[in-house]
Short mmCIF file of C-alpha atoms and ligand atoms in Angstrom, two decimals:
data_model
loop_
_atom_site.label_atom_id
_atom_site.label_comp_id
_atom_site.label_asym_id
_atom_site.label_seq_id
_atom_site.Cartn_x
_atom_site.Cartn_y
_atom_site.Cartn_z
CA MET A 460 0.00 0.00 0.00
CA THR A 461 1.40 3.44 -0.89
CA PRO A 462 1.66 5.66 2.18
CA PRO A 463 -0.74 8.63 2.28
CA LYS A 464 0.68 11.82 0.75
CA GLU A 465 1.79 14.34 3.35
CA PRO A 466 2.97 17.93 3.04
CA SER A 467 6.72 18.51 3.23
CA PHE A 468 8.34 19.43 6.57
CA ARG A 469 8.30 23.15 5.71
CA GLU A 470 4.70 22.99 4.51
CA SER A 471 3.81 21.16 7.73
CA VAL A 472 5.36 23.96 9.83
CA ASP A 473 3.53 26.54 7.71
CA LEU A 474 0.20 24.73 8.17
CA MET A 475 0.63 24.83 11.93
CA PHE A 476 1.63 28.50 11.71
CA ASN A 477 -1.45 29.26 9.61
CA ARG A 478 -3.74 27.50 12.07
CA ALA A 479 -2.48 29.81 14.83
CA VAL A 480 -2.33 32.98 12.79
CA ALA A 481 -5.99 32.55 11.78
CA LEU A 482 -6.81 33.25 15.44
CA MET A 483 -4.79 36.48 15.49
CA ASP A 484 -5.50 39.93 14.20
CA LEU A 485 -2.25 40.81 12.44
CA PRO A 486 -2.02 43.73 10.00
CA PRO A 487 -2.17 42.66 6.33
CA GLY A 488 1.20 41.55 5.03
CA LEU A 489 2.82 41.08 8.41
CA GLU A 490 1.63 37.49 8.68
CA GLU A 491 3.39 36.63 5.42
CA LYS A 492 6.51 38.59 6.39
CA ILE A 493 6.82 36.52 9.55
CA ARG A 494 6.07 33.17 7.88
CA VAL A 495 8.41 33.27 4.89
CA CYS A 496 12.06 32.39 4.98
CA ASN A 497 14.24 35.46 4.24
CA ALA A 498 17.06 33.69 2.41
CA THR A 499 18.66 30.31 1.88
CA TYR A 500 22.22 30.00 0.71
CA THR A 501 23.28 26.79 -1.03
CA VAL A 502 26.93 25.99 -1.40
CA ARG A 503 28.69 23.21 -3.28
CA PHE A 504 32.35 22.80 -2.49
CA GLY A 505 35.05 20.29 -3.23
CA VAL A 506 37.46 18.64 -0.83
CA ARG A 507 40.30 16.38 -1.97
CA LEU A 508 40.05 13.17 0.05
CA ARG A 509 41.34 9.64 -0.52
CA GLY A 510 43.07 10.72 -3.71
CA GLN A 511 40.05 12.29 -5.41
CA LEU A 512 37.89 15.38 -5.32
CA HIS A 513 34.56 14.97 -3.48
CA THR A 514 31.79 17.55 -3.86
CA PHE A 515 29.56 18.31 -0.88
CA THR A 516 26.31 20.30 -0.70
CA GLY A 517 25.51 22.51 2.27
CA TYR A 518 22.88 25.07 3.24
CA ARG A 519 22.46 27.98 5.62
CA SER A 520 18.98 29.36 5.84
CA VAL A 521 17.99 32.61 7.53
CA HIS A 522 14.32 32.68 8.39
CA SER A 523 13.90 35.94 10.25
CA GLU A 524 16.22 38.83 11.09
CA HIS A 525 13.82 40.73 13.34
CA MET A 526 16.60 40.23 15.88
CA GLU A 527 20.27 39.65 15.19
CA PRO A 528 22.31 37.59 15.36
CA VAL A 529 20.19 34.81 13.94
CA LYS A 530 20.69 31.43 15.57
CA GLY A 531 20.30 27.78 14.71
CA GLY A 532 22.19 24.50 14.58
CA ILE A 533 24.14 22.83 11.80
CA ARG A 534 23.02 19.32 10.91
CA PHE A 535 25.14 16.64 9.24
CA ALA A 536 22.87 14.03 7.64
CA MET A 537 22.16 12.53 4.25
CA GLY A 538 18.55 13.72 4.35
CA VAL A 539 19.51 17.42 4.53
CA ASN A 540 17.80 19.53 1.86
CA GLN A 541 16.53 23.06 1.35
CA ASP A 542 12.99 22.34 2.50
CA GLU A 543 14.28 20.80 5.73
CA VAL A 544 16.69 23.63 6.67
CA GLU A 545 13.98 26.19 5.93
CA ALA A 546 11.50 24.37 8.18
CA LEU A 547 14.10 24.11 10.92
CA ALA A 548 15.08 27.78 10.53
CA ALA A 549 11.42 28.82 10.90
CA LEU A 550 11.10 26.73 14.05
CA MET A 551 14.20 28.49 15.43
CA THR A 552 12.52 31.89 14.99
CA TYR A 553 9.44 30.76 16.91
CA LYS A 554 11.50 28.91 19.54
CA CYS A 555 13.77 31.86 20.30
CA ALA A 556 10.77 34.18 20.60
CA LEU A 557 8.95 31.77 22.91
CA VAL A 558 11.85 31.43 25.37
CA GLU A 559 12.94 35.06 24.96
CA ALA A 560 16.39 34.34 23.56
CA PRO A 561 17.19 37.55 21.65
CA PHE A 562 17.82 35.98 18.25
CA GLY A 563 16.26 35.57 14.84
CA GLY A 564 15.96 32.08 13.37
CA SER A 565 18.44 30.25 11.18
CA LYS A 566 19.58 26.70 10.42
CA GLY A 567 22.28 24.95 8.47
CA GLY A 568 22.93 21.54 7.09
CA LEU A 569 25.48 19.52 5.18
CA ARG A 570 24.43 16.53 3.12
CA ILE A 571 26.84 13.97 4.46
CA ASP A 572 26.80 10.80 6.56
CA PRO A 573 29.45 11.53 9.20
CA ARG A 574 29.96 7.80 9.71
CA ASP A 575 31.41 7.55 6.18
CA TRP A 576 34.46 9.66 7.07
CA ASP A 577 37.24 9.47 9.64
CA GLU A 578 37.91 12.28 12.08
CA HIS A 579 40.61 13.98 10.03
CA GLU A 580 38.48 13.90 6.88
CA LEU A 581 35.49 15.27 8.78
CA GLU A 582 37.65 18.11 10.08
CA LEU A 583 38.69 19.06 6.54
CA ILE A 584 35.09 18.95 5.33
CA THR A 585 33.73 20.92 8.31
CA ARG A 586 36.44 23.59 8.05
CA ARG A 587 35.80 24.02 4.35
CA PHE A 588 32.04 24.32 4.87
CA ALA A 589 32.68 26.82 7.69
CA TYR A 590 35.03 28.81 5.42
CA GLU A 591 32.30 29.13 2.79
CA LEU A 592 29.80 30.37 5.38
CA ILE A 593 32.22 32.66 7.29
CA LYS A 594 33.32 34.54 4.18
CA ARG A 595 29.66 35.43 3.53
CA ASP A 596 29.00 36.42 7.18
CA LEU A 597 26.72 33.40 7.54
CA ILE A 598 28.82 32.57 10.58
CA ASN A 599 29.57 35.68 12.61
CA PRO A 600 29.15 36.57 16.32
CA ALA A 601 26.99 39.60 15.47
CA GLN A 602 25.03 38.14 12.59
CA ASN A 603 24.70 34.38 12.51
CA VAL A 604 25.65 31.95 15.27
CA PRO A 605 25.36 28.19 14.64
CA ALA A 606 25.23 25.40 17.24
CA PRO A 607 25.19 21.58 17.21
CA ASP A 608 22.30 19.58 15.78
CA MET A 609 21.89 16.03 14.53
CA GLY A 610 25.25 14.56 13.56
CA THR A 611 27.34 17.40 15.02
CA GLY A 612 28.61 18.18 18.50
CA GLU A 613 31.35 19.94 20.48
CA ARG A 614 34.09 18.72 18.18
CA GLU A 615 32.60 20.25 15.02
CA MET A 616 31.80 23.49 16.86
CA ALA A 617 35.44 23.74 18.01
CA TRP A 618 36.63 23.37 14.37
CA ILE A 619 34.19 26.07 13.26
CA ALA A 620 35.29 28.47 16.03
CA ASP A 621 38.93 27.89 15.13
CA GLN A 622 38.25 28.43 11.44
CA TYR A 623 36.55 31.73 12.23
CA LYS A 624 39.53 32.78 14.36
CA ARG A 625 41.96 32.03 11.54
CA MET A 626 39.94 34.21 9.19
CA ASN A 627 39.27 37.02 11.71
CA THR A 628 42.41 37.25 13.77
CA THR A 629 41.57 40.59 15.41
CA ASP A 630 37.96 39.93 16.34
CA ILE A 631 38.02 39.92 20.14
CA ASN A 632 34.51 38.41 20.21
CA GLY A 633 35.36 35.68 17.73
CA ARG A 634 34.53 32.83 20.09
CA ALA A 635 30.89 33.95 20.14
CA CYS A 636 30.60 33.00 16.45
CA VAL A 637 29.33 29.54 17.39
CA THR A 638 27.92 27.87 20.52
CA GLY A 639 28.03 24.34 21.85
CA LYS A 640 31.84 24.46 21.98
CA PRO A 641 33.87 22.29 24.36
CA ILE A 642 34.40 23.83 27.77
CA HIS A 643 38.12 24.44 27.13
CA GLY A 644 37.37 26.02 23.79
CA GLY A 645 35.06 28.76 25.06
CA GLY A 646 32.03 26.61 25.86
CA ILE A 647 29.81 26.67 28.92
CA GLN A 648 29.09 24.04 31.54
CA GLY A 649 25.83 22.25 30.91
CA ARG A 650 25.50 22.93 27.15
CA THR A 651 25.85 19.32 26.02
CA GLU A 652 23.10 18.13 28.33
CA ALA A 653 20.99 21.28 27.85
CA THR A 654 18.38 20.12 25.34
CA GLY A 655 17.70 16.86 27.19
CA ARG A 656 17.75 18.71 30.51
CA GLY A 657 15.21 21.15 29.06
CA VAL A 658 12.95 18.23 28.09
CA GLN A 659 13.12 17.04 31.71
CA TYR A 660 12.35 20.54 33.06
CA ALA A 661 9.45 20.87 30.60
CA LEU A 662 7.91 17.61 31.83
CA GLN A 663 8.48 18.57 35.47
CA GLU A 664 6.65 21.84 34.82
CA PHE A 665 3.80 20.05 33.01
CA PHE A 666 3.41 17.69 35.97
CA ARG A 667 3.21 20.64 38.37
CA HIS A 668 -0.26 21.36 36.98
CA PRO A 669 -2.84 18.68 37.91
CA GLU A 670 -5.36 20.30 35.54
CA ASP A 671 -2.97 19.83 32.60
CA ILE A 672 -2.02 16.23 33.31
CA LYS A 673 -5.70 15.45 33.81
CA GLN A 674 -6.31 16.70 30.30
CA ALA A 675 -4.07 13.83 29.14
CA GLY A 676 -5.92 11.38 31.39
CA LEU A 677 -2.92 11.06 33.74
CA SER A 678 -2.49 11.79 37.43
CA GLY A 679 0.23 11.88 40.07
CA SER A 680 3.86 12.76 39.49
CA LEU A 681 6.56 11.67 37.05
CA ASP A 682 7.57 8.92 39.47
CA GLY A 683 6.85 5.52 37.93
CA LYS A 684 5.64 6.90 34.59
CA ARG A 685 6.42 4.69 31.57
CA VAL A 686 8.52 6.45 28.95
CA ILE A 687 9.37 5.47 25.37
CA VAL A 688 12.23 7.29 23.70
CA GLN A 689 13.18 7.31 20.03
CA GLY A 690 16.79 8.29 19.29
CA LEU A 691 19.37 7.82 22.02
CA GLY A 692 21.62 10.60 20.72
CA ASN A 693 22.51 13.78 22.52
CA VAL A 694 18.95 14.92 23.21
CA GLY A 695 17.23 11.57 23.75
CA TYR A 696 19.98 10.12 25.92
CA HIS A 697 20.13 13.06 28.32
CA ALA A 698 16.34 13.37 28.57
CA ALA A 699 15.87 9.63 29.22
CA LYS A 700 18.79 9.45 31.65
CA PHE A 701 17.64 12.39 33.78
CA LEU A 702 14.01 11.23 33.82
CA GLN A 703 15.10 7.75 34.88
CA GLU A 704 17.75 8.70 37.43
CA GLU A 705 16.19 11.82 38.94
CA ASP A 706 12.42 11.57 38.46
CA GLY A 707 11.83 7.84 38.85
CA CYS A 708 10.47 7.26 35.32
CA LYS A 709 10.67 3.80 33.77
CA VAL A 710 12.09 3.71 30.25
CA THR A 711 10.12 0.83 28.74
CA ALA A 712 11.34 1.12 25.12
CA ILE A 713 14.28 2.63 23.27
CA ILE A 714 14.14 2.99 19.49
CA GLU A 715 17.28 3.49 17.43
CA ARG A 716 18.24 3.46 13.75
CA ASP A 717 18.83 -0.29 13.66
CA GLY A 718 15.81 -1.39 15.71
CA GLY A 719 14.04 -1.15 19.04
CA LEU A 720 14.38 -2.58 22.53
CA MET A 721 11.51 -3.12 24.92
CA ASP A 722 11.35 -4.12 28.57
CA GLU A 723 8.18 -3.32 30.53
CA SER A 724 10.15 -3.43 33.80
CA GLY A 725 12.47 -0.69 32.51
CA LEU A 726 15.68 -0.51 30.44
CA ASP A 727 18.94 0.83 31.85
CA VAL A 728 19.54 3.95 29.71
CA GLU A 729 23.23 4.24 30.58
CA ALA A 730 23.87 0.58 29.75
CA VAL A 731 22.04 0.83 26.41
CA ARG A 732 23.96 3.99 25.50
CA ASN A 733 27.28 2.24 26.29
CA TRP A 734 26.17 -0.72 24.18
CA ILE A 735 25.39 1.55 21.21
CA ALA A 736 28.77 3.30 21.57
CA LYS A 737 30.53 -0.06 21.43
CA HIS A 738 28.41 -1.93 18.87
CA GLY A 739 26.97 0.85 16.72
CA GLY A 740 23.32 0.00 17.48
CA VAL A 741 20.93 -1.66 19.91
CA ASP A 742 20.93 -5.06 18.19
CA GLY A 743 22.35 -7.77 20.47
CA TYR A 744 21.76 -5.87 23.71
CA PRO A 745 21.27 -8.66 26.24
CA ASP A 746 18.24 -7.26 28.14
CA GLY A 747 14.94 -6.41 26.51
CA LYS A 748 13.07 -7.61 23.46
CA TYR A 749 14.69 -6.51 20.19
CA ILE A 750 12.77 -5.92 16.97
CA ARG A 751 14.22 -4.79 13.66
CA ASP A 752 11.45 -2.30 12.83
CA GLY A 753 11.87 -0.26 16.01
CA SER A 754 9.29 2.33 14.96
CA LYS A 755 6.60 -0.26 15.88
CA TYR A 756 7.44 0.49 19.52
CA LEU A 757 6.20 4.06 19.04
CA GLU A 758 2.75 2.46 19.15
CA ASN A 759 3.25 0.71 22.51
CA GLU A 760 1.26 1.55 25.63
CA CYS A 761 3.14 4.12 27.72
CA ASP A 762 2.57 7.38 29.60
CA ILE A 763 5.05 9.62 27.80
CA LEU A 764 6.44 9.28 24.29
CA ILE A 765 9.66 11.16 23.50
CA PRO A 766 10.53 11.26 19.79
CA ALA A 767 14.12 12.56 19.93
CA ALA A 768 15.55 11.51 16.57
CA MET A 769 14.17 13.28 13.52
CA GLU A 770 11.16 14.85 11.82
CA GLY A 771 8.06 13.18 10.42
CA VAL A 772 8.25 9.92 12.40
CA ILE A 773 4.68 10.26 13.68
CA ASN A 774 2.64 10.67 10.54
CA LEU A 775 -0.56 9.69 8.78
CA THR A 776 0.48 6.02 8.66
CA ASN A 777 0.90 5.51 12.42
CA ALA A 778 -0.81 8.41 14.24
CA ALA A 779 -4.06 6.52 14.78
CA ASN A 780 -2.13 3.69 16.49
CA ILE A 781 -0.20 5.88 18.92
CA LYS A 782 -1.38 5.16 22.46
CA ALA A 783 0.75 7.62 24.45
CA PRO A 784 -1.43 10.23 26.18
CA VAL A 785 1.50 12.67 26.24
CA ILE A 786 4.03 13.27 23.47
CA ILE A 787 6.92 15.59 24.14
CA GLU A 788 8.63 16.63 20.91
CA ALA A 789 12.31 16.51 21.80
CA ALA A 790 13.19 16.34 18.09
CA ASN A 791 12.16 19.09 15.69
CA GLY A 792 8.98 18.34 13.78
CA PRO A 793 8.52 14.66 14.74
CA VAL A 794 4.72 14.94 14.36
CA THR A 795 3.45 15.94 10.92
CA ALA A 796 0.55 18.40 10.58
CA GLY A 797 -1.82 15.57 9.57
CA ALA A 798 -0.78 13.38 12.51
CA ASP A 799 -1.19 16.36 14.81
CA ASP A 800 -4.87 16.63 13.77
CA ILE A 801 -5.47 12.93 14.47
CA LEU A 802 -3.72 12.98 17.84
CA ARG A 803 -5.48 16.12 19.04
CA GLU A 804 -8.78 14.52 18.10
CA LYS A 805 -7.84 11.53 20.29
CA GLY A 806 -7.13 13.80 23.27
CA CYS A 807 -3.35 13.32 23.21
CA VAL A 808 -1.46 16.24 24.74
CA ILE A 809 1.51 17.25 22.58
CA ILE A 810 4.19 19.38 24.20
CA PRO A 811 5.47 21.09 21.04
CA ASP A 812 9.06 21.10 19.74
CA MET A 813 9.49 24.85 19.78
CA TYR A 814 9.10 24.69 23.56
CA ALA A 815 10.21 21.15 24.42
CA ASN A 816 13.67 21.30 22.85
CA ALA A 817 14.36 24.98 23.53
CA GLY A 818 16.84 24.09 26.29
CA GLY A 819 19.64 23.93 23.71
CA VAL A 820 19.22 27.44 22.37
CA THR A 821 18.63 28.78 25.88
CA VAL A 822 22.00 27.55 27.12
CA SER A 823 23.57 28.56 23.80
CA TYR A 824 22.34 32.06 24.61
CA PHE A 825 24.13 31.87 27.97
CA GLU A 826 27.30 30.68 26.20
CA TRP A 827 27.15 33.53 23.70
CA VAL A 828 26.74 36.06 26.54
CA LYS A 829 29.66 34.42 28.38
CA ASN A 830 31.84 34.70 25.28
CA LEU A 831 30.95 38.35 24.77
CA SER A 832 31.51 39.23 28.42
CA HIS A 833 34.76 37.24 28.55
CA ILE A 834 34.05 35.99 32.05
CA ARG A 835 32.73 32.77 33.50
CA PHE A 836 29.33 32.97 35.20
CA GLY A 837 29.66 33.06 39.00
CA ARG A 838 33.29 34.19 39.01
CA LEU A 839 32.62 37.50 40.73
CA GLY A 840 29.90 36.57 43.18
CA ARG A 841 30.55 33.03 44.34
CA ARG A 842 32.94 33.65 47.26
CA GLN A 843 30.95 36.68 48.38
CA GLU A 844 27.83 34.50 48.48
CA GLU A 845 29.70 31.87 50.47
CA ALA A 846 30.97 34.50 52.95
CA ARG A 847 27.41 35.69 53.61
CA HIS A 848 26.21 32.12 54.07
CA GLN A 849 29.09 31.57 56.51
CA LEU A 850 27.70 34.36 58.70
CA ILE A 851 24.36 32.56 58.99
CA VAL A 852 25.98 29.19 59.56
CA ASP A 853 28.14 30.68 62.37
CA GLU A 854 25.02 32.09 64.04
CA LEU A 855 23.20 28.77 63.74
CA GLN A 856 26.24 26.98 65.13
CA HIS A 857 26.13 29.34 68.09
CA LEU A 858 22.46 28.47 68.65
CA ASP A 859 23.24 24.79 68.23
CA ASN A 860 25.86 24.98 70.98
CA HIS A 861 23.46 26.75 73.35
CA LEU A 862 20.38 24.64 72.84
CA GLY A 863 22.14 21.32 73.35
CA ASP A 864 19.84 18.39 72.59
CA LYS A 865 16.78 20.58 72.00
CA TRP A 866 17.87 21.39 68.45
CA VAL A 867 20.57 19.87 66.26
CA MET A 868 21.66 21.19 62.89
CA SER A 869 21.14 18.59 60.12
CA PRO A 870 24.54 17.05 59.37
CA ASP A 871 24.83 18.04 55.71
CA PHE A 872 23.10 21.43 55.99
CA LYS A 873 26.36 23.30 56.59
CA GLN A 874 28.14 21.79 53.63
CA LYS A 875 25.21 22.27 51.25
CA TYR A 876 24.33 25.77 52.36
CA LEU A 877 27.90 27.04 52.33
CA ARG A 878 28.57 26.14 48.74
CA GLY A 879 28.07 29.12 46.41
CA ALA A 880 26.66 28.48 42.96
CA GLY A 881 29.17 27.63 40.23
CA GLU A 882 28.61 27.95 36.49
CA LEU A 883 26.75 24.64 36.12
CA GLU A 884 24.29 25.46 38.92
CA LEU A 885 23.68 28.90 37.44
CA VAL A 886 23.13 27.49 33.95
CA ARG A 887 20.66 24.90 35.23
CA SER A 888 18.87 27.53 37.30
CA GLY A 889 18.59 29.85 34.28
CA LEU A 890 17.36 27.00 32.11
CA ASP A 891 14.79 25.84 34.65
CA ASP A 892 13.50 29.38 35.03
CA THR A 893 13.26 29.78 31.24
CA MET A 894 11.35 26.51 30.80
CA ARG A 895 8.93 27.37 33.60
CA ALA A 896 8.28 30.90 32.34
CA ALA A 897 7.75 29.77 28.73
CA TYR A 898 5.34 27.05 29.86
CA GLN A 899 3.37 29.62 31.86
CA SER A 900 3.09 31.87 28.82
CA MET A 901 1.75 28.99 26.66
CA ARG A 902 -0.52 27.78 29.44
CA GLU A 903 -2.18 31.17 29.88
CA VAL A 904 -3.20 31.10 26.22
CA TRP A 905 -4.12 27.37 26.25
CA HIS A 906 -6.51 27.76 29.16
CA GLY A 907 -7.39 31.42 28.72
CA GLN A 908 -8.56 31.52 25.11
CA ASP A 909 -11.68 29.54 24.16
CA ASN A 910 -10.56 28.98 20.58
CA VAL A 911 -7.20 27.47 21.65
CA THR A 912 -7.38 23.79 22.52
CA ASP A 913 -3.77 22.67 22.29
CA LEU A 914 -0.31 23.67 23.45
CA ARG A 915 1.16 23.93 19.96
CA THR A 916 -1.31 26.57 18.85
CA ALA A 917 -0.74 28.36 22.17
CA ALA A 918 3.04 28.26 21.60
CA TYR A 919 2.66 29.69 18.09
CA LEU A 920 0.35 32.44 19.33
CA VAL A 921 2.83 33.51 22.00
CA SER A 922 5.84 33.47 19.71
CA ILE A 923 4.19 35.04 16.66
CA GLY A 924 2.88 37.76 18.97
CA LYS A 925 6.43 38.47 20.13
CA VAL A 926 7.92 38.50 16.62
CA ALA A 927 5.10 40.80 15.47
CA ALA A 928 5.82 43.14 18.39
CA SER A 929 9.50 43.31 17.33
CA TYR A 930 8.52 44.16 13.76
CA ARG A 931 6.11 46.82 15.00
CA ALA A 932 8.90 48.30 17.14
CA LEU A 933 10.97 48.53 13.95
CA GLY A 934 8.13 50.52 12.39
CA LEU A 935 6.94 47.79 10.00
P1 LIG B 23 22.14 13.11 17.50
O1 LIG B 23 22.75 12.94 16.17
O2 LIG B 23 23.01 13.30 18.69
O3 LIG B 23 21.15 11.90 17.83
C1 LIG B 23 20.17 11.43 16.98
C2 LIG B 23 19.92 9.97 17.38
O4 LIG B 23 18.79 9.48 16.69
C3 LIG B 23 21.10 9.07 17.03
O5 LIG B 23 21.35 8.23 18.13
C4 LIG B 23 20.61 8.30 15.81
O6 LIG B 23 21.18 7.02 15.70
C5 LIG B 23 19.12 8.23 16.10
N1 LIG B 23 18.31 8.07 14.89
C6 LIG B 23 18.48 8.63 13.67
N2 LIG B 23 17.52 8.26 12.83
C7 LIG B 23 16.71 7.44 13.52
C8 LIG B 23 15.52 6.73 13.21
N3 LIG B 23 14.99 6.78 12.00
N4 LIG B 23 14.94 5.99 14.20
C9 LIG B 23 15.47 5.94 15.43
N5 LIG B 23 16.59 6.58 15.78
C10 LIG B 23 17.19 7.33 14.85
O7 LIG B 23 21.14 14.35 17.32
P2 LIG B 23 20.51 15.27 18.45
O8 LIG B 23 21.37 16.46 18.57
O9 LIG B 23 20.18 14.46 19.65
O10 LIG B 23 19.19 15.75 17.71
C11 LIG B 23 18.00 14.97 17.69
C12 LIG B 23 16.81 15.86 17.38
O11 LIG B 23 16.76 16.92 18.34
C13 LIG B 23 16.85 16.56 16.02
O12 LIG B 23 15.53 16.68 15.54
C14 LIG B 23 17.41 17.93 16.34
O13 LIG B 23 17.02 18.91 15.39
C15 LIG B 23 16.74 18.17 17.69
N6 LIG B 23 17.42 19.18 18.51
C16 LIG B 23 18.72 19.04 18.90
C17 LIG B 23 19.30 20.00 19.70
C18 LIG B 23 20.71 19.88 20.24
O14 LIG B 23 21.09 20.68 21.09
N7 LIG B 23 21.49 18.92 19.83
C19 LIG B 23 18.57 21.14 20.09
C20 LIG B 23 17.24 21.25 19.69
C21 LIG B 23 16.67 20.25 18.91
#
């Protein structure tokens, strides 16, 4: 049977945008100005490898420059194409607006399977791609700041930062040209885990509202909830690990490229991740039931489904079979517009991508600020904070000595209270605050407007409203 025809990723994003914008009262023309992608640059470049010239195709798309720099990751995958980078760039605009990161939206991609090349070859390819973008100011601390995405990480970001430095030797803010760098190359603590950590904070915030979880037919806390995760890469691994280790969730299925694993009593996320690192996939993992077509496990009974791999995996062919009452879109665009209609009809609560995976850009924002200020967060205040805490601890100690058995200070209070916040604590605190505030803004619209029945539409309304306000401030 031929699968039902679906709109492309970009058309899917536009359909969701249109659904929200129909509920707004924007001046004529502004709606289109916000929706369309400003520019997409395509580059084809050659790199001499293994004794012959190989040609690669890359893209950098700028969706909206209502704020600059524009921001968005660089993806390395064979599926990269213009439609995809434009969809992802649009989502970046809405995401940044929703979490109040002061950026426009952008995205980049290189059509390559990183597993086909060794590290040295990948460095040559990445540096050449970066060169092409830097010379056109499509990588620049003031104009366009990439970050990691699927298939890229700290290593690639370090090569890009170094390439920029070589081409701009006197730019004192050069390090801010890209985020997601390694900590010793101008990065920030907590960036690698940030997107997965944000997924955890988003779920924690959702579960703080009994009214909201009731809407999904759930109750109680995250403790004991059954979770299925697709894609145990950077985002999926961190989200699943934190939910399992810190919130008491049970990860009942893990879906990877080469198949799926299921164990109703819970899989050990760390052990599966180590297995994948060693064997290249989940096949052969000793615990859990393996199937080759892992996507079947998306349809299993569970409480929370976390698609954290790629777009379009929940679509017209499987949406009706999805049983999860809550889907949190850790990946960008995992639910197509058509599937979204079916799932909403079924009462499934979808926590939308532009909110759910905004932890990455939020901490990237902190990294960019750190690079521009040339100082680590917490460096000035930490010891001062500790000195003030010491005063209180001394007073309590005094009281403790006087009251004898009547009152005893808890043994670890002193140690915990005395410790001033370092960079990692500050980053997590800033991220948690961002995720809570953004949820509140969506929630107010979700529950406050009769014609809004889902979180995605609420998220679009909040973010489009903010982008429109920026344009109005510019006199448009
Ligand atoms: P990654 O490359 O680290 O991980 C992707 C994982 O998904 C890999 O383990 C891969 O094997 C697996 N995978 C790929 N295709 C699959 C398939 N068809 N079925 C099952 N598993 C599959 O990438 P990532 O950075 O974790 O990004 C994942 C998603 O999250 C993407 O949609 C990306 O745009 C989005 N995202 C990433 C970040 C970030 O900070 N890295 C931020 C926001 C959004």
